[in-house]
C-alpha cells in the first residue's frame, strides 16, 4: 500500500502561483489545468499537472476517473461564530412576522439570549452542538474554519468557547483558526451605566485577553466595532492589548454605517475587515493600501433583508476579497459556504471565478493558512472538492443544486 | 411480500383536511401528527396516524424508525420552464460584470438565444438535457412539476417541447403538468412591425393552440402578460381561444409593474398568477375574490437583483400563496425548491409553515393535483421527504444546509 490516490482527467482549478492575496481582477485567475491529474499521499497533495505529464512508475492504490469534471480547493470559511448554545428559530419567526428588534429583545431574543444559552452549557454539551453544525458544513465542502468566541462575554465562558473551538480543530480532516471576540456585545451585567461598560472593557484588557493568551487559545482577536456595539476608541484599546500579547487583529466593520471600523482596520493592519455594507471609495483605498482583506458575508444581508455589500466595487478598486458564512445563531445561521458563494455573485456582484478565489485562497490568506490551504499545489493539504460538472460556474448559475459530488479532507472522503 | 413500508415515530406534517386552497393564516396549519406513523403500499399512502394507533396485524416488509424526525409531502414545483436547449452562463457573467439588457441582447443573449438553441435540438437531445435538470430537482425533493413551453415560439418547436415534457412525466415517480406558453416572447421573425406581431398572435390562435389541443399536449395555457411582452388585450385573446379548446389559464403577471396582468388573472379565473412583484391592495383583493393562487418566484428576484414580492402582505390579505423555482435558462436557473422555500421566507417574509404549504398543497391546487399530491393522506401518492431534524423550520433557519435526508417518490427512494 503506497497510500497514493490518483485523480485523472479533471479540470483542475489550482489557484497556483498566486500572490499572497489575489487582488482585484487577479482574483479571476484560477490557474486552471484542463485534462489535469492530481496525486495525493498521506493527507497532502503530492503532484498536480497535466494528465499527459503524469510521472511513470508511480505505485497508486486508488484511481479516480473524473471524465472532465472540476476539481477545486475545499472551502475555507473565514468568519464563523459556530460554537454557541441553543437556537433562535422562534426569533426568526418573530422577525418574519414583522417584529422589530426592540420587540424581539423584550421577548428574550437577540444576541444576549445566545449568551445565556451558551453560558448554560458545559464544555461537552457545547462541543456536541457545535460538532453537529460543523459536520453539516463539512458535507457542504468546508474543511477549514475560523471560529470566534463572543457568546460568553465573561472570562469562563469565553475560555470554554475557545477550548471547544480548539477541540473541533483536533478532529481528523478539520482545520480551525480561533478568534477571541469577547468584545462582541456589552453583556447584561455591564449595561447599567458608562462606568459598568468601561469596567467591562477594562476586564477584557486585564483579564480575558491575558488568560486567552496564556492558554494560547486565540489565533486572532476581533471586535464588533460599529454602532450599538463598540466604539473605535474601545476597539483600538482592545486590539492594542491583543497585539501586545501577540494576537493579530481582524474586525467586524462598517455593517451599520461609515462608523470608522474599516479605517481602523487599515490603521492597525487587520488581517480582515468583515461585513462592509457601507464602504466608500476612500475606505476601499485605505483597505487596499493596508493589505486588509475585505470579507463579504452576503448570507447575513439575505436573512436580515439588508442591501448586499458592493463586492464588485471592491474588486474593481483592487481589493482582495474573501467571502464567508458568518454562521451564527441570530443574523445568519447559514452553514453552506457553496451557497453563500452564489449569493456573493447574485447579491454582491462578484464573478464566479472571483467568488471561488474568495472562499478558498483569499480566505486562507486572511487566516494565515495560505501555506497549507486554498490552492492545489504539492505539499498543501489534500482538501478538495469534486464537482458534478465541467463548468464551475454551475455553482452560481444553478445556485443550490447538488453539484458537489465528493468532499475530500486530508486525503480522505468526508461522509455524506 | 406485502409491498408495505412503515415509517414510525415521525413528526408528520400531513397538511390534511385542508380547504381547496389554504388561504391567509390558514396556510400555517400543517395538521401535524407528533409521534406519527405512515404506511405506504403500491406507490400510495395506505395509512397515516398516531404511532400508538397503528393497526395491529399489518404485514410489513420494511420498517423505518424516524426517531422524531420530520416527514412532509414532497415538493410540487408549479412554475418551471425546464425544457430548454443550451445554457446562458456567459450571459450571467456579463450581467454580473454590469452589462445591461441591451448589451446582452446585442451579444446574442436574452430569451431569443434560448429559442435558437432549443429550436436546434431534436426531441431526444432536448429530452436528455431536460432530464438531467429534472434529476437534480428530484434529488432536491421535487417530485411533481409544471413545465412550460415557450422557447420554440413556432409550431414545431412548441410541440416538441411539450412532447418532451410529457415524456418526462412518463418516468417512474415523476408527475408532470404541461403548460403551453407559446406567448412567451415575440420571436425574431415577428419583430419587424405591428403587422408581423399581430400575425404571430393570430398564428397562436389559429394554429398553435389547436394543434396543441388536438395532441392533448397542454394541461394549461400561460401568457407572459407584462411590459415588453404581451399586452392585456393580446393575452385576453390567447386565453379565450385556449378556453374554447378546453385549456384553463395561468398567467405571468405584474413582474415589471401594475400592468394589468393580475387583474386579468382575476377576470378570467386563472389557476395562478405568477411573479407579482408589483401588487397593490386592490389587486390582492381581486385575486383573493377570484380564488387565484398567487405564486411567488423569489429565486428570480435574487438572480436579477430585484425586490422580492411582498408575500407577507398577500398572506395577511387572505390570498392563497404558492412558491416555485421559475427554473429557466436566463433569469433563474435555480432547481432547488427547498432553497427557494427559504428565499420565500427571508425575501418575501413568509413564515416557514406558510412557505411549506406554498411548495406542497397550494402548489398542487394550482396544478389541479390536489387529489393526488401535496398532502399526506390515505390514497394520495407516497411522495414525501424525510428531514434530518425534528423542526421543519431548519429548512429556513439553516437555509441551504443538508437537512433533506431522503426523498421518496411513488413509494420508492429517489437516488441521491
Tab-separated table of N, CA and C in Angstrom, chain B residues 311-367:
chain	number	residue	atom	x	y	z
B	311	UNK	N	-44.838	38.721	-0.122
B	311	UNK	CA	-45.658	37.567	0.251
B	311	UNK	C	-46.391	37.766	1.566
B	312	UNK	N	-45.748	38.468	2.482
B	312	UNK	CA	-46.369	38.725	3.796
B	312	UNK	C	-47.724	39.426	3.615
B	313	UNK	N	-47.742	40.480	2.780
B	313	UNK	CA	-48.984	41.225	2.559
B	313	UNK	C	-50.035	40.334	1.900
B	314	UNK	N	-49.592	39.471	1.012
B	314	UNK	CA	-50.548	38.583	0.324
B	314	UNK	C	-51.213	37.637	1.316
B	315	UNK	N	-50.409	37.019	2.158
B	315	UNK	CA	-50.976	36.095	3.148
B	315	UNK	C	-51.868	36.865	4.110
B	316	UNK	N	-51.389	38.008	4.582
B	316	UNK	CA	-52.179	38.787	5.548
B	316	UNK	C	-53.498	39.251	4.938
B	317	UNK	N	-53.526	39.439	3.627
B	317	UNK	CA	-54.763	39.847	2.957
B	317	UNK	C	-55.617	38.656	2.541
B	318	UNK	N	-55.228	37.458	2.975
B	318	UNK	CA	-56.107	36.311	2.761
B	318	UNK	C	-55.913	35.558	1.465
B	319	UNK	N	-54.844	35.861	0.723
B	319	UNK	CA	-54.608	35.097	-0.503
B	319	UNK	C	-54.059	33.716	-0.191
B	320	UNK	N	-54.261	32.802	-1.133
B	320	UNK	CA	-53.559	31.526	-1.118
B	320	UNK	C	-52.291	31.708	-1.935
B	321	UNK	N	-51.152	31.367	-1.341
B	321	UNK	CA	-49.860	31.633	-1.974
B	321	UNK	C	-49.139	30.321	-2.277
B	322	UNK	N	-48.567	30.235	-3.461
B	322	UNK	CA	-47.657	29.145	-3.812
B	322	UNK	C	-46.272	29.733	-4.051
B	323	UNK	N	-45.250	28.875	-3.992
B	323	UNK	CA	-43.863	29.292	-4.247
B	323	UNK	C	-43.258	28.297	-5.225
B	324	UNK	N	-42.558	28.790	-6.234
B	324	UNK	CA	-41.968	27.903	-7.244
B	324	UNK	C	-40.597	28.412	-7.653
B	325	UNK	N	-39.863	27.576	-8.411
B	325	UNK	CA	-38.486	27.945	-8.769
B	325	UNK	C	-38.410	28.935	-9.925
B	326	UNK	N	-39.357	28.853	-10.895
B	326	UNK	CA	-39.232	29.590	-12.163
B	326	UNK	C	-38.072	29.044	-12.989
B	327	UNK	N	-37.605	27.850	-12.688
B	327	UNK	CA	-36.392	27.300	-13.325
B	327	UNK	C	-36.389	27.563	-14.836
B	328	UNK	N	-35.444	28.369	-15.278
B	328	UNK	CA	-35.330	28.747	-16.690
B	328	UNK	C	-33.891	29.153	-16.973
B	329	UNK	N	-33.484	29.187	-18.247
B	329	UNK	CA	-32.053	29.378	-18.539
B	329	UNK	C	-31.522	30.784	-18.312
B	330	UNK	N	-32.405	31.782	-18.178
B	330	UNK	CA	-31.921	33.149	-18.101
B	330	UNK	C	-32.065	33.761	-16.726
B	331	UNK	N	-33.290	34.092	-16.352
B	331	UNK	CA	-33.488	34.888	-15.142
B	331	UNK	C	-33.400	34.079	-13.860
B	332	UNK	N	-33.476	32.744	-13.940
B	332	UNK	CA	-33.357	31.947	-12.713
B	332	UNK	C	-33.185	30.468	-13.012
B	333	UNK	N	-31.959	30.009	-13.173
B	333	UNK	CA	-31.739	28.575	-13.415
B	333	UNK	C	-31.730	27.751	-12.124
B	334	UNK	N	-32.345	28.250	-11.068
B	334	UNK	CA	-32.333	27.509	-9.800
B	334	UNK	C	-33.264	26.300	-9.887
B	335	UNK	N	-32.811	25.219	-9.270
B	335	UNK	CA	-33.525	23.942	-9.372
B	335	UNK	C	-33.985	23.438	-8.009
B	336	UNK	N	-33.452	24.021	-6.960
B	336	UNK	CA	-33.648	23.504	-5.610
B	336	UNK	C	-34.821	24.237	-4.949
B	337	UNK	N	-35.992	23.600	-4.967
B	337	UNK	CA	-37.184	24.279	-4.439
B	337	UNK	C	-37.116	24.434	-2.916
B	338	UNK	N	-36.376	23.551	-2.254
B	338	UNK	CA	-36.198	23.712	-0.813
B	338	UNK	C	-35.450	24.992	-0.481
B	339	UNK	N	-34.500	25.352	-1.323
B	339	UNK	CA	-33.794	26.620	-1.131
B	339	UNK	C	-34.710	27.799	-1.454
B	340	UNK	N	-35.502	27.675	-2.497
B	340	UNK	CA	-36.420	28.759	-2.874
B	340	UNK	C	-37.465	28.965	-1.770
B	341	UNK	N	-37.869	27.887	-1.122
B	341	UNK	CA	-38.738	27.979	0.054
B	341	UNK	C	-38.112	28.906	1.103
B	342	UNK	N	-36.819	28.731	1.331
B	342	UNK	CA	-36.137	29.585	2.313
B	342	UNK	C	-36.084	31.033	1.834
B	343	UNK	N	-35.869	31.235	0.523
B	343	UNK	CA	-35.872	32.602	-0.016
B	343	UNK	C	-37.249	33.241	0.135
B	344	UNK	N	-38.297	32.430	0.012
B	344	UNK	CA	-39.661	32.961	0.167
B	344	UNK	C	-39.874	33.476	1.585
B	345	UNK	N	-39.143	32.913	2.540
B	345	UNK	CA	-39.209	33.424	3.917
B	345	UNK	C	-38.311	34.643	4.061
B	346	UNK	N	-37.027	34.475	3.814
B	346	UNK	CA	-36.102	35.584	4.067
B	346	UNK	C	-36.373	36.762	3.135
B	347	UNK	N	-36.839	36.486	1.913
B	347	UNK	CA	-37.071	37.564	0.961
B	347	UNK	C	-38.506	38.078	0.963
B	348	UNK	N	-39.468	37.141	0.869
B	348	UNK	CA	-40.880	37.540	0.730
B	348	UNK	C	-41.600	37.567	2.067
B	349	UNK	N	-40.900	37.216	3.142
B	349	UNK	CA	-41.436	37.321	4.505
B	349	UNK	C	-42.575	36.348	4.793
B	350	UNK	N	-42.579	35.187	4.144
B	350	UNK	CA	-43.497	34.138	4.588
B	350	UNK	C	-42.937	33.515	5.857
B	351	UNK	N	-43.824	32.956	6.673
B	351	UNK	CA	-43.369	32.133	7.788
B	351	UNK	C	-42.997	30.757	7.247
B	352	UNK	N	-42.132	30.039	7.966
B	352	UNK	CA	-41.746	28.714	7.463
B	352	UNK	C	-42.948	27.808	7.167
B	353	UNK	N	-43.930	27.778	8.049
B	353	UNK	CA	-45.084	26.902	7.805
B	353	UNK	C	-45.850	27.338	6.564
B	354	UNK	N	-45.981	28.630	6.372
B	354	UNK	CA	-46.666	29.130	5.172
B	354	UNK	C	-45.905	28.738	3.908
B	355	UNK	N	-44.590	28.848	3.970
B	355	UNK	CA	-43.788	28.514	2.791
B	355	UNK	C	-43.861	27.017	2.499
B	356	UNK	N	-43.948	26.207	3.547
B	356	UNK	CA	-44.085	24.758	3.339
B	356	UNK	C	-45.413	24.451	2.646
B	357	UNK	N	-46.474	25.072	3.089
B	357	UNK	CA	-47.765	24.903	2.418
B	357	UNK	C	-47.682	25.389	0.974
B	358	UNK	N	-46.905	26.449	0.760
B	358	UNK	CA	-46.819	27.065	-0.570
B	358	UNK	C	-46.115	26.175	-1.589
B	359	UNK	N	-45.203	25.322	-1.134
B	359	UNK	CA	-44.475	24.447	-2.077
B	359	UNK	C	-45.041	23.033	-2.099
B	360	UNK	N	-46.163	22.829	-1.406
B	360	UNK	CA	-46.776	21.486	-1.391
B	360	UNK	C	-48.254	21.618	-1.776
B	361	UNK	N	-49.106	21.791	-0.767
B	361	UNK	CA	-50.543	21.785	-1.014
B	361	UNK	C	-50.999	22.875	-1.982
B	362	UNK	N	-50.618	24.110	-1.728
B	362	UNK	CA	-51.125	25.187	-2.583
B	362	UNK	C	-50.605	25.069	-4.013
B	363	UNK	N	-49.344	24.633	-4.147
B	363	UNK	CA	-48.813	24.423	-5.494
B	363	UNK	C	-49.603	23.319	-6.200
B	364	UNK	N	-49.923	22.260	-5.463
B	364	UNK	CA	-50.702	21.167	-6.061
B	364	UNK	C	-52.086	21.652	-6.482
B	365	UNK	N	-52.712	22.471	-5.650
B	365	UNK	CA	-54.029	23.005	-6.018
B	365	UNK	C	-53.931	23.796	-7.312
B	366	UNK	N	-52.893	24.595	-7.436
B	366	UNK	CA	-52.785	25.447	-8.627
B	366	UNK	C	-52.585	24.622	-9.889
B	367	UNK	N	-52.156	23.368	-9.720
B	367	UNK	CA	-51.949	22.474	-10.866
B	367	UNK	C	-53.069	21.443	-11.011
